[in-house]
C-alpha angles and dihedrals in degrees: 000000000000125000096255092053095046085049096055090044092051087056100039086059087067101194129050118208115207110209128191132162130157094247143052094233098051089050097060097050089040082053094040091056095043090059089036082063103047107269101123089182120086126169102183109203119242082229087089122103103253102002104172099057081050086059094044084053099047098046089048090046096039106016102109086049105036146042110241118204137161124239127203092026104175106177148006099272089063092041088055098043086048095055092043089053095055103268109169094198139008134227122189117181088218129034112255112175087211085065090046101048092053096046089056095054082073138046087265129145110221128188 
């Protein structure tokens, strides 16, 4: 998907839902209701255990249906597990040019 498209379907979604839990398991049924009700936007926070596999199985389970970001992305190495697991779109709290150097390898948006 290109960045424009990503973009308009970013907006379209209207609402973006953070979720964070402090474990795998709780984020994806956190994730999973917040689908199941209508918001079609999740940034899931590197904060969670494991984050990256979160993002792989929501994107297997609502891909199709949602847009699947990461949150609280640091550094580069997130940025990049992330990618690899199916993000959609990055946010990082601070500005790192490694983060954003990786996001733009790829059709990401980053904010």
């Amino acid at each position: 998907m290109k960045r424009e498209e990503l973009l308009k379907k970013l907006t379209s979604v209207g609402v973006v839902s953070v979720v964070r839990a402090d474990t795998p398991a709780k984020a994806v049924k956190i994730a999973d209701a917040v689908i199941t009700g209508g918001v079609k936007g999740i940034e899931l926070t590197y904060t969670v255990p494991h984050a990256d596999s979160v993002i792989n199985d929501l994107v297997e389970k609502h891909g199709n249906d949602a847009l699947i970001g990461a949150g609280t992305v640091l550094d580069a190495t997130s940025a990049r597990l992330a990618i690899s697991a199916g993000a959609e779109f990055i946010v990082s709290p601070t500005f790192d040019i490694e983060v954003a150097k990786m996001c733009n390898l790829r059709p990401l948006y980053t904010s």
